Amino acid sequence: MQPLSTSVRTHNLSLMESEQYDVLVIGGGVTGAGVALDAVARGYKVALVEKVDFASGTSSKSTKLVHGGIRYLPNFDFALVHEALVERGTLLRNAPYLVKPVGFVLPLYEGDRHPVGLPFSTPGGIGLGLIMDIGLWMYDLMAGMFAGSRGVKRHRRLSRNKVMELAPSLVTEKLKEGFIYYDAQTNDARLTLALIRTAAQFGATIANYAEVTSFVTENGKVTGAHVLDQLGNQEITVRARHIVNATGVFSEHIEELAGYEPQVQVKPSKGVHLVFSCEDVKLGNDAVVLPETDDRRILFLVPWESRAIFGTTDTGSGDLDHPTATQEDISYLLNHLKRYLSVQLTEDNIISVYAGYRPLLSARGGDSTAKLSRTHAVLQSPSGLVTIVGGKLTTYRRMAQDTVDVLSRRDGSTPIHPTLNLPLQGSAGWLAKQRDVEIKGLALGLNPQTIQHLRHYGSEALGLLKLIEEDAELGRRLIDDLPYIRAEVIYACRHEMAMTPYDVLARRTSIMLEDRQRGLGVLDDVVSLMANEHNWSSEQQQLMSETFRSAVMQQLAVEQEQVIGSISIPPKKG
Ligand SMILES: Cc1cc2nc3c(=O)[nH]c(=O)nc-3n(C[C@H](O)[C@H](O)[C@H](O)COP(=O)(O)OP(=O)(O)OC[C@H]3O[C@@H](n4cnc5c(N)ncnc54)[C@H](O)[C@@H]3O)c2cc1C
């Protein structure tokens, strides 16, 4: 049986009830997944529970950048930039199929005063180009010195004409010059899944749709947790020597459950992205940085999968379980895009919208969230609960390492750091197998866009191709203009613990972001493919369809109440 097949989930929940664990990790976002992998790789017996699906929280709502963060440089936040650049290099090495370098065109305009959030200006903006150049040299130097370049090129200063050539959509009036610098990008949900799968391969016992509702305490110390199986509607008790709270914006709540005043203060900060077609925003292979917003931030327009994503905002809190974009969020983004791009854009060009909450550590005294540091903290409660919070997607490995170091020290052992050189599942032999995937994919008649897309599975793509060898129908696309194929739905059930259509459409694939209909047009196909794998009755299939449909309709209703153009909803079948 595969470690993450759907039938394994039930098995894992019974195991969790009967076994005693060294470490229980609460939360299946990138941080929790990283902690589970780090702990199991050091030899701990590990269980992980996630209340919804892996990466269903912030870890599927990011800008998907694996970056040092140039905007932290003007704040002289060198420690953070350095840490993130080191991790960028580590990820490029350990997950080469999931993380790739990308260029960022950064234009400078006459009248710019605080590009990239520069806290000071110069008379008439004279010398700003030189200051930016020095900053980018430092960025490259930090990356090269501490992490090795790993295929990420050094920045270049660009003439006005070159900026126009690389970013043809930019407004040219008052354009002076620019730069191209390099960072990396990933698929955040699939990165989280790769960590979960690697941890499972090492022997971690993992379940999604399993929510910690309360703790078992003995002499004031947490020794276990009551976990509600959301799909089986039953409660189990999981016992562990160490319990790690990796629940992002929910960290304070989990600390409260342990019966003590929370050590951590999280200040959730909402970030919204808009998704466009690359043609509509004339985006090529390089991303574009909008260097200065009204509130001295920067915005990114990034080619991602088959689309362009644009964001992000940085505002206050709300319903943490259901982050939603407001009219102000959407207008803020659209207005800045229109200011910097010469293409005609209206709300109708928006393909989809997504929102998420950053788990920022709160600064005493109410600092603006844009300025709050993205660094992380590992905190120990008097109950023994260990909470890891803050950080970024990019720094998940370091966060996990620091957390498990605390557990090692508690156990009196010297910390070791196995994840520094631990290839994630799909990475081993990827460079050699990449060619096999291409040759086999072409022989099976797959479209080049689909073959290119299958790199998200690394060497595991060969497993997907095997499914198509057995049943050619599985090589058919789910949606004509997107690369996803039917085999991925089967694969998600057999190897990636996909339990609901939402899991497949929002996280195993990114159809909900890339498709104007948010997956509603392929819902019936997806449910019927999943039904075979899960042995769903027709009533269960209907329930799954209805649940997905009503969740999407609710989301669309909120967005359409805002400013987004209407989409045509496919009729229900049957
Ligand atoms: C708009 C935006 C853009 C960003 N862009 C970037 C970027 O480009 N690059 C970058 O490096 N970082 C970026 N980040 C930051 C990054 O996305 C986050 O730091 C990271 O995803 C947080 O992961 P996490 O695992 O800590 O939290 P989450 O992903 O939220 O995971 C916490 C999990 O805990 C689960 N949980 C909660 N309560 C319970 C319970 N009782 N029982 C079981 N499970 C529970 C939740 O369901 C959730 O899945 C961005 C963030 C935002 C919001």
XYZ file of C-alpha atoms and ligand atoms in Angstrom:
627
model
C 0.000 0.000 0.000
C 1.296 3.507 -0.837
C 2.020 5.620 2.287
C -0.546 8.228 1.222
C -3.290 6.334 -0.573
C -6.808 7.239 0.495
C -7.352 3.903 2.268
C -4.199 4.552 4.286
C -5.850 7.550 5.919
C -8.304 5.371 7.882
C -5.497 2.976 8.739
C -3.334 5.878 9.944
C -6.062 7.196 12.243
C -6.368 3.769 13.940
C -2.585 3.577 14.197
C -2.492 7.001 15.802
C -4.931 5.833 18.427
C -3.054 2.674 19.318
C 0.576 3.861 19.156
C 2.627 6.135 21.416
C 4.491 8.787 19.391
C 7.588 10.826 20.041
C 6.203 13.839 18.189
C 2.681 14.914 17.241
C 2.605 17.784 14.736
C -0.586 19.837 14.526
C -1.025 21.523 11.128
C -0.336 20.312 7.589
C 0.819 23.582 6.018
C 4.394 23.966 4.797
C 5.668 24.530 8.367
C 4.009 21.464 9.924
C 4.972 19.306 6.939
C 8.566 20.535 7.290
C 8.595 19.775 11.039
C 7.221 16.254 10.452
C 9.909 15.573 7.843
C 12.737 16.977 9.957
C 11.649 14.998 13.027
C 11.110 11.682 11.229
C 14.423 12.093 9.373
C 16.147 12.380 12.796
C 14.602 9.071 13.854
C 11.613 10.290 15.852
C 8.311 8.439 15.615
C 6.021 11.106 14.173
C 2.301 11.689 13.645
C 0.825 14.709 11.815
C -2.807 15.832 11.755
C -4.325 18.542 9.564
C -7.856 19.791 10.181
C -8.751 20.393 6.516
C -6.396 19.365 3.716
C -2.628 19.709 3.377
C -1.782 23.301 2.351
C -5.426 24.357 2.603
C -4.443 27.342 4.783
C -1.888 30.028 3.917
C 0.409 27.521 2.219
C -1.627 27.540 -1.004
C -2.320 31.287 -0.990
C 1.164 32.783 -1.318
C 2.866 34.629 -4.196
C 4.724 31.315 -4.650
C 8.171 32.944 -4.526
C 11.221 31.273 -3.054
C 13.121 34.449 -2.428
C 15.383 36.455 -0.185
C 12.924 39.331 -0.429
C 14.491 42.437 -1.973
C 11.994 44.609 -0.179
C 13.555 43.699 3.175
C 16.894 45.197 2.081
C 15.876 48.868 2.417
C 14.864 48.065 6.021
C 18.397 46.688 6.544
C 16.823 43.330 7.494
C 19.980 41.529 6.353
C 19.606 38.557 8.724
C 16.211 37.717 7.238
C 17.392 38.164 3.644
C 20.488 36.077 4.316
C 18.492 33.260 5.942
C 15.986 33.206 3.089
C 18.688 33.239 0.392
C 20.426 30.292 2.047
C 17.114 28.423 2.079
C 16.477 29.383 -1.554
C 19.740 27.638 -2.463
C 18.883 24.595 -0.327
C 15.461 24.237 -1.946
C 16.862 24.588 -5.458
C 19.153 21.681 -4.594
C 16.662 19.471 -2.718
C 13.617 20.002 -4.944
C 14.950 20.932 -8.405
C 11.725 19.886 -10.129
C 9.559 22.123 -7.936
C 11.649 25.262 -7.626
C 12.975 27.198 -10.612
C 14.781 30.509 -11.105
C 12.796 33.391 -12.556
C 13.824 36.888 -13.697
C 12.235 40.051 -12.255
C 12.207 43.212 -14.356
C 12.355 46.227 -12.058
C 11.668 49.522 -13.895
C 12.672 52.962 -12.592
C 10.625 56.022 -13.500
C 11.280 59.745 -13.326
C 9.574 60.929 -10.171
C 10.121 57.679 -8.256
C 10.901 58.580 -4.671
C 10.870 55.342 -2.665
C 11.271 52.452 -5.128
C 11.227 49.006 -3.454
C 10.184 50.683 -0.221
C 13.400 52.720 0.153
C 12.937 54.592 3.448
C 14.705 57.750 2.177
C 14.842 59.629 -1.105
C 17.367 61.811 -2.952
C 16.778 65.333 -4.370
C 14.918 64.815 -7.671
C 15.493 61.078 -7.417
C 19.106 61.578 -8.564
C 21.297 58.579 -7.774
C 18.414 56.219 -6.994
C 19.557 53.939 -9.834
C 22.997 53.658 -8.244
C 21.491 52.917 -4.833
C 19.317 50.176 -6.335
C 22.341 48.755 -8.139
C 24.313 48.561 -4.883
C 21.362 46.901 -3.117
C 21.059 44.282 -5.854
C 24.832 43.628 -5.757
C 24.498 42.933 -2.065
C 21.576 40.619 -2.763
C 23.558 38.647 -5.358
C 26.608 38.583 -3.149
C 24.677 37.215 -0.169
C 23.125 34.519 -2.353
C 26.410 33.566 -4.004
C 28.507 33.679 -0.835
C 26.199 31.732 1.428
C 24.111 29.523 -0.803
C 25.885 29.151 -4.126
C 24.105 30.566 -7.154
C 22.421 27.246 -8.159
C 21.530 28.536 -11.599
C 20.156 31.847 -10.292
C 21.840 34.550 -12.402
C 23.230 37.876 -11.177
C 21.276 41.079 -11.726
C 21.904 43.424 -14.678
C 21.234 47.100 -15.162
C 18.936 47.655 -18.160
C 18.600 50.540 -20.609
C 15.149 52.010 -21.154
C 14.862 50.110 -24.463
C 15.828 46.816 -22.883
C 13.209 47.280 -20.133
C 10.606 47.883 -22.866
C 11.748 44.757 -24.696
C 11.607 42.478 -21.626
C 8.398 43.940 -20.189
C 6.426 45.230 -23.190
C 3.294 45.922 -21.152
C 4.922 48.600 -18.956
C 3.944 52.251 -19.364
C 6.875 53.938 -21.159
C 6.177 57.566 -20.262
C 8.865 58.771 -17.821
C 10.517 55.323 -17.889
C 14.226 55.977 -17.252
C 15.949 52.620 -16.963
C 15.665 49.438 -14.959
C 17.166 46.199 -13.681
C 16.627 42.512 -14.045
C 17.390 40.447 -10.963
C 16.750 36.787 -10.308
C 14.940 34.818 -7.614
C 13.003 31.550 -7.673
C 9.404 30.387 -7.677
C 7.504 27.212 -6.788
C 4.065 25.702 -6.504
C 3.365 26.221 -2.792
C 0.649 23.557 -2.429
C 2.667 20.935 -4.280
C 5.802 21.811 -2.303
C 3.847 21.193 0.908
C 2.580 17.916 -0.508
C 6.097 16.864 -1.499
C 7.173 17.415 2.127
C 4.185 15.447 3.423
C 4.919 12.604 1.006
C 8.615 12.530 1.873
C 7.780 12.462 5.600
C 5.339 9.599 4.978
C 8.011 7.713 3.065
C 10.313 8.026 6.073
C 7.536 6.499 8.196
C 5.506 9.438 9.573
C 1.835 8.626 10.211
C -0.232 11.336 8.551
C -3.920 12.223 8.181
C -5.805 15.143 6.702
C -9.327 16.136 7.791
C -8.270 15.422 11.384
C -8.698 18.341 13.789
C -7.197 18.738 17.239
C -10.095 19.807 19.456
C -8.505 19.574 22.918
C -5.462 18.269 24.739
C -4.816 15.443 27.166
C -2.838 16.854 30.097
C -1.068 15.132 32.965
C 0.378 17.214 35.804
C -0.161 20.358 33.743
C 1.782 19.008 30.750
C 0.302 18.085 27.375
C 0.740 14.371 26.690
C -1.747 13.873 23.910
C -4.547 15.401 21.872
C -8.152 14.602 21.077
C -8.511 14.537 17.312
C -11.796 14.720 15.437
C -11.912 12.716 12.210
C -13.918 15.162 10.081
C -14.819 12.531 7.490
C -15.619 9.610 9.813
C -17.100 11.882 12.478
C -15.344 10.035 15.286
C -12.844 11.172 17.893
C -9.517 9.545 18.647
C -6.792 10.268 21.184
C -3.200 10.582 20.000
C -0.429 10.359 22.603
C 3.021 11.856 22.136
C 6.018 12.944 24.237
C 6.333 16.213 22.305
C 3.498 18.173 20.681
C 4.264 20.822 18.060
C 1.789 23.551 17.219
C 2.386 24.501 13.562
C -1.004 25.997 12.841
C 0.024 29.384 11.423
C -2.642 31.991 12.091
C -4.418 29.540 14.422
C -1.409 29.227 16.760
C -2.812 31.399 19.524
C -6.050 29.415 19.578
C -4.176 26.094 19.878
C -2.053 27.497 22.704
C -5.228 28.515 24.511
C -6.549 24.951 24.140
C -3.511 23.784 26.106
C -4.815 25.794 29.054
C -2.189 28.516 29.385
C -1.974 32.159 28.410
C -0.655 32.141 24.780
C 3.080 32.837 24.511
C 2.634 33.874 20.941
C 0.900 36.909 19.517
C 0.020 36.440 15.877
C -1.119 39.387 13.843
C -2.782 37.910 10.738
C -2.346 40.087 7.686
C -4.456 39.445 4.620
C -2.887 39.236 1.179
C -4.945 39.119 -2.010
C -3.861 38.083 -5.528
C -5.558 38.489 -8.889
C -5.048 35.928 -11.655
C -4.910 36.978 -15.335
C -4.070 35.316 -18.622
C -0.460 36.083 -19.630
C -1.704 37.394 -22.990
C -3.993 39.962 -21.345
C -1.123 41.448 -19.340
C 1.491 40.788 -22.068
C 3.715 38.823 -19.727
C 6.558 36.675 -21.074
C 8.974 34.504 -19.081
C 10.089 37.265 -16.704
C 8.107 38.688 -13.795
C 7.586 42.437 -13.464
C 7.991 44.423 -10.252
C 5.800 47.484 -9.751
C 8.355 49.441 -7.717
C 6.240 51.853 -5.698
C 2.649 51.814 -4.460
C 0.755 54.579 -2.716
C 1.592 52.958 0.622
C 5.298 52.419 -0.232
C 5.068 48.729 -0.993
C 5.964 46.763 -4.106
C 3.749 44.543 -6.217
C 4.693 41.530 -8.347
C 3.222 40.383 -11.653
C 4.550 36.851 -12.008
C 4.144 34.202 -14.709
C 2.951 31.110 -12.845
C 1.792 27.830 -14.346
C -0.392 28.792 -17.336
C -1.326 32.220 -15.914
C -0.032 35.478 -14.468
C -0.564 36.157 -10.762
C -0.533 39.671 -9.406
C -0.283 40.782 -5.805
C -0.341 41.303 -3.060
C -2.158 43.456 -0.537
C -1.210 43.714 3.137
C -4.202 44.534 5.290
C -5.887 43.474 8.512
C -7.596 40.380 9.820
C -11.013 38.741 9.315
C -12.527 35.236 9.189
C -9.327 33.157 9.372
C -11.026 30.011 8.012
C -12.431 31.823 4.967
C -10.126 34.589 3.751
C -11.982 36.659 1.174
C -11.021 39.554 -1.078
C -12.991 42.762 -0.608
C -13.801 45.412 -3.164
C -11.048 47.628 -1.702
C -8.466 44.834 -2.100
C -9.392 44.239 -5.717
C -9.577 47.942 -6.608
C -6.234 48.613 -4.922
C -4.561 45.937 -7.053
C -6.334 46.772 -10.285
C -5.667 50.504 -9.952
C -1.944 49.972 -9.455
C -1.803 47.563 -12.368
C -3.547 50.050 -14.632
C -1.136 52.771 -13.485
C 1.931 50.776 -14.518
C 0.664 48.755 -17.511
C -0.257 50.236 -20.873
C -2.708 47.404 -21.682
C -6.460 47.951 -21.309
C -7.681 45.995 -18.285
C -11.090 45.734 -16.693
C -12.568 43.498 -14.022
C -13.602 41.113 -16.819
C -9.952 40.237 -17.398
C -9.649 38.780 -13.907
C -9.733 34.969 -14.126
C -9.800 34.318 -10.395
C -8.957 35.854 -7.039
C -7.431 34.300 -3.952
C -6.742 35.537 -0.436
C -4.747 34.231 2.511
C -3.469 35.325 5.918
C 0.196 35.801 6.777
C 0.983 34.421 10.241
C 3.011 37.461 11.278
C 4.490 37.664 14.731
C 2.958 40.626 16.436
C 5.145 43.530 17.470
C 4.180 45.180 20.720
C 3.042 48.747 20.131
C 1.058 48.118 16.923
C 3.532 48.373 14.090
C 2.122 48.334 10.542
C 1.981 44.749 9.254
C 3.935 45.739 6.133
C 6.885 46.486 8.408
C 6.549 43.521 10.759
C 9.467 41.189 10.393
C 8.896 37.908 8.571
C 11.265 36.094 10.953
C 10.040 33.151 12.988
C 10.008 32.110 16.640
C 9.931 28.767 18.457
C 8.150 29.143 21.785
C 7.709 26.695 24.647
C 4.610 26.932 26.781
C 4.580 25.881 30.465
C 2.300 23.069 29.223
C 5.214 21.698 27.197
C 3.533 22.603 23.900
C 6.082 23.856 21.343
C 4.783 26.518 18.960
C 6.509 27.481 15.705
C 5.158 30.599 14.091
C 6.025 33.412 11.681
C 8.514 32.905 8.863
C 7.869 32.431 5.184
C 7.298 29.613 2.747
C 10.946 30.023 1.690
C 12.266 29.497 5.226
C 10.060 26.530 6.210
C 13.061 24.143 6.439
C 15.006 26.390 8.785
C 11.875 26.903 10.896
C 11.371 23.137 11.104
C 15.013 22.569 11.968
C 14.943 25.144 14.787
C 11.775 23.507 16.159
C 13.138 19.964 16.168
C 16.399 21.246 17.691
C 14.312 22.280 20.711
C 12.926 18.727 20.973
C 16.422 17.205 20.591
C 17.774 19.433 23.361
C 14.860 18.499 25.608
C 15.807 14.861 25.032
C 19.422 15.615 25.857
C 20.722 14.770 22.376
C 22.920 16.871 20.147
C 20.885 18.294 17.264
C 21.674 16.944 13.793
C 20.388 18.549 10.605
C 19.513 15.877 8.032
C 17.172 18.011 5.922
C 20.028 20.229 4.712
C 20.831 17.568 2.152
C 17.637 15.614 1.878
C 16.113 15.443 -1.614
C 12.319 15.663 -1.528
C 10.330 12.833 -3.043
C 10.527 13.040 -6.833
C 13.977 14.668 -6.787
C 16.162 11.576 -6.810
C 17.422 10.988 -10.345
C 15.167 13.750 -11.664
C 17.700 15.253 -14.043
C 18.171 11.870 -15.754
C 14.493 10.914 -15.650
C 13.328 14.255 -17.076
C 14.275 13.097 -20.575
C 12.446 9.750 -20.078
C 9.296 11.647 -19.119
C 9.537 13.713 -22.319
C 10.136 10.719 -24.580
C 7.402 8.588 -22.985
C 4.954 11.496 -22.872
C 5.413 12.192 -26.585
C 5.088 8.479 -27.409
C 1.788 8.442 -25.503
C 0.572 11.387 -27.589
C 0.560 13.942 -24.767
C 0.576 17.620 -25.605
C 3.983 19.377 -24.980
C 2.296 21.745 -22.484
C 1.093 18.729 -20.476
C 4.514 17.068 -20.639
C 6.096 20.287 -19.386
C 3.502 20.466 -16.602
C 4.253 16.903 -15.445
C 7.609 18.150 -14.110
C 5.670 19.114 -10.970
C 5.754 15.430 -10.054
C 9.510 15.075 -10.581
C 10.537 11.496 -11.213
C 7.082 10.438 -9.958
C 5.737 11.633 -13.339
C 6.730 8.223 -14.666
C 4.080 6.710 -12.355
C 1.478 8.962 -13.949
C 2.573 7.939 -17.418
C 2.206 4.293 -16.414
C -1.458 4.956 -15.630
C -1.895 6.293 -19.184
C -0.119 3.258 -20.633
C -2.736 1.107 -18.920
C -5.676 3.318 -19.933
C -5.142 5.826 -22.761
C -8.318 7.693 -21.763
C -6.463 8.957 -18.674
C -4.142 10.973 -20.936
C -7.042 13.210 -21.977
C -7.076 16.775 -20.666
C -9.649 17.791 -18.094
C -9.977 21.313 -19.565
C -8.985 22.192 -23.133
C -6.729 25.182 -22.426
C -5.073 23.837 -19.268
C -2.452 21.060 -19.121
C -4.101 18.911 -16.423
C -5.031 15.345 -17.375
C -7.388 12.718 -15.970
C -4.529 10.521 -14.724
C -3.727 13.208 -12.141
C -7.064 12.682 -10.417
C -6.396 8.960 -10.065
C -2.824 9.619 -8.953
C -4.022 12.141 -6.351
C -6.303 9.488 -4.794
C -3.763 6.675 -4.881
C -0.652 8.572 -3.785
C -1.600 11.989 -2.397
C -4.511 11.360 -0.017
C -7.019 13.435 -2.040
C -10.310 12.950 -0.204
C -12.612 15.533 -1.826
C -12.955 17.223 -5.239
C -11.703 20.412 -3.576
C -8.403 18.670 -2.749
C -7.936 17.738 -6.413
C -9.120 20.995 -7.976
C -7.503 23.451 -5.538
C -4.305 21.787 -4.302
C -3.226 18.604 -6.178
C -3.880 20.668 -9.327
C -4.348 24.451 -9.452
C -7.427 24.325 -11.650
C -9.409 26.545 -9.285
C -6.885 29.350 -9.789
C -6.297 28.909 -13.486
C -9.822 28.201 -14.711
C -12.383 30.999 -15.062
C -15.106 28.507 -14.061
C -13.071 27.505 -10.957
C -13.335 23.818 -11.904
C -17.125 23.718 -12.008
C -17.057 22.636 -15.669
C -15.062 19.473 -14.858
C -16.604 18.711 -11.492
C -18.677 15.787 -12.758
C -15.665 14.201 -14.477
C -13.499 14.614 -11.387
C -16.154 13.209 -9.049
C -16.752 10.192 -11.243
C -13.006 9.446 -11.487
C -12.664 9.818 -7.704
C -15.775 7.688 -7.088
C -14.050 4.633 -8.574
C -11.061 5.091 -6.310
C -13.071 5.757 -3.143
C -15.971 3.397 -3.872
C -18.422 6.247 -3.416
C -22.117 5.445 -3.750
C -24.185 7.675 -6.028
C -25.455 9.514 -2.916
C -21.875 10.141 -1.801
C -20.956 11.383 -5.275
C -23.867 13.761 -5.220
C -22.906 15.007 -1.770
C -19.311 15.610 -2.890
C -20.489 17.520 -5.974
C -22.986 19.574 -4.040
C -20.501 20.468 -1.315
C -17.914 21.649 -3.843
C -20.477 23.471 -5.961
C -21.964 25.349 -3.037
C -18.517 26.306 -1.654
C -17.506 27.727 -5.047
C -20.848 29.443 -5.602
C -20.541 31.080 -2.194
C -17.049 32.322 -3.032
C -18.178 33.579 -6.438
C -21.176 35.306 -4.926
C -18.899 37.288 -2.623
C -16.527 38.165 -5.490
C -19.313 39.065 -7.908
C -20.834 41.272 -5.280
C -17.491 43.002 -5.504
C -16.283 44.005 -8.930
C -15.328 40.915 -10.869
C -17.012 40.227 -14.201
C -19.552 37.411 -14.167
C -18.632 33.900 -15.278
C -20.941 31.487 -17.011
C -21.676 28.664 -14.590
C -22.048 25.285 -16.280
C -25.416 23.642 -15.550
C -25.619 20.717 -13.136
C -25.654 17.361 -14.875
C -28.188 14.611 -14.072
C -0.588 36.722 0.389
C 0.622 35.984 0.849
C 1.742 35.899 0.029
C 2.859 35.209 0.455
N 3.900 35.060 -0.405
C 4.995 34.386 -0.021
C 6.045 34.166 -0.946
O 5.954 34.512 -2.123
N 7.148 33.520 -0.494
C 7.275 33.101 0.786
O 8.324 32.584 1.131
N 6.260 33.251 1.684
C 5.124 33.867 1.294
N 4.072 34.001 2.155
C 4.178 33.432 3.503
C 3.875 31.930 3.499
O 2.829 31.618 2.610
C 3.492 31.480 4.907
O 4.483 31.917 5.799
C 3.368 29.969 5.034
O 2.571 29.417 4.009
C 2.760 29.632 6.392
O 2.676 28.239 6.495
P 2.162 27.564 7.834
O 2.296 26.098 7.640
O 2.837 28.169 8.989
O 0.623 27.989 7.925
P -0.607 27.353 7.146
O -0.282 27.045 5.742
O -1.773 28.244 7.376
O -0.830 25.971 7.874
C -1.420 25.843 9.154
C -2.357 24.643 9.088
O -2.814 24.323 10.403
C -4.098 23.743 10.247
N -4.784 23.754 11.540
C -5.257 24.835 12.205
N -5.873 24.435 13.351
C -5.772 23.080 13.407
C -6.235 22.096 14.336
N -6.941 22.433 15.424
N -5.963 20.798 14.081
C -5.265 20.428 12.960
N -4.818 21.333 12.043
C -5.079 22.638 12.265
C -4.749 24.658 9.209
O -5.867 24.048 8.606
C -3.603 24.921 8.249
O -3.624 24.048 7.133
C 2.909 34.641 1.743
C 1.778 34.712 2.559
C 0.635 35.361 2.108
C -0.583 35.395 2.954
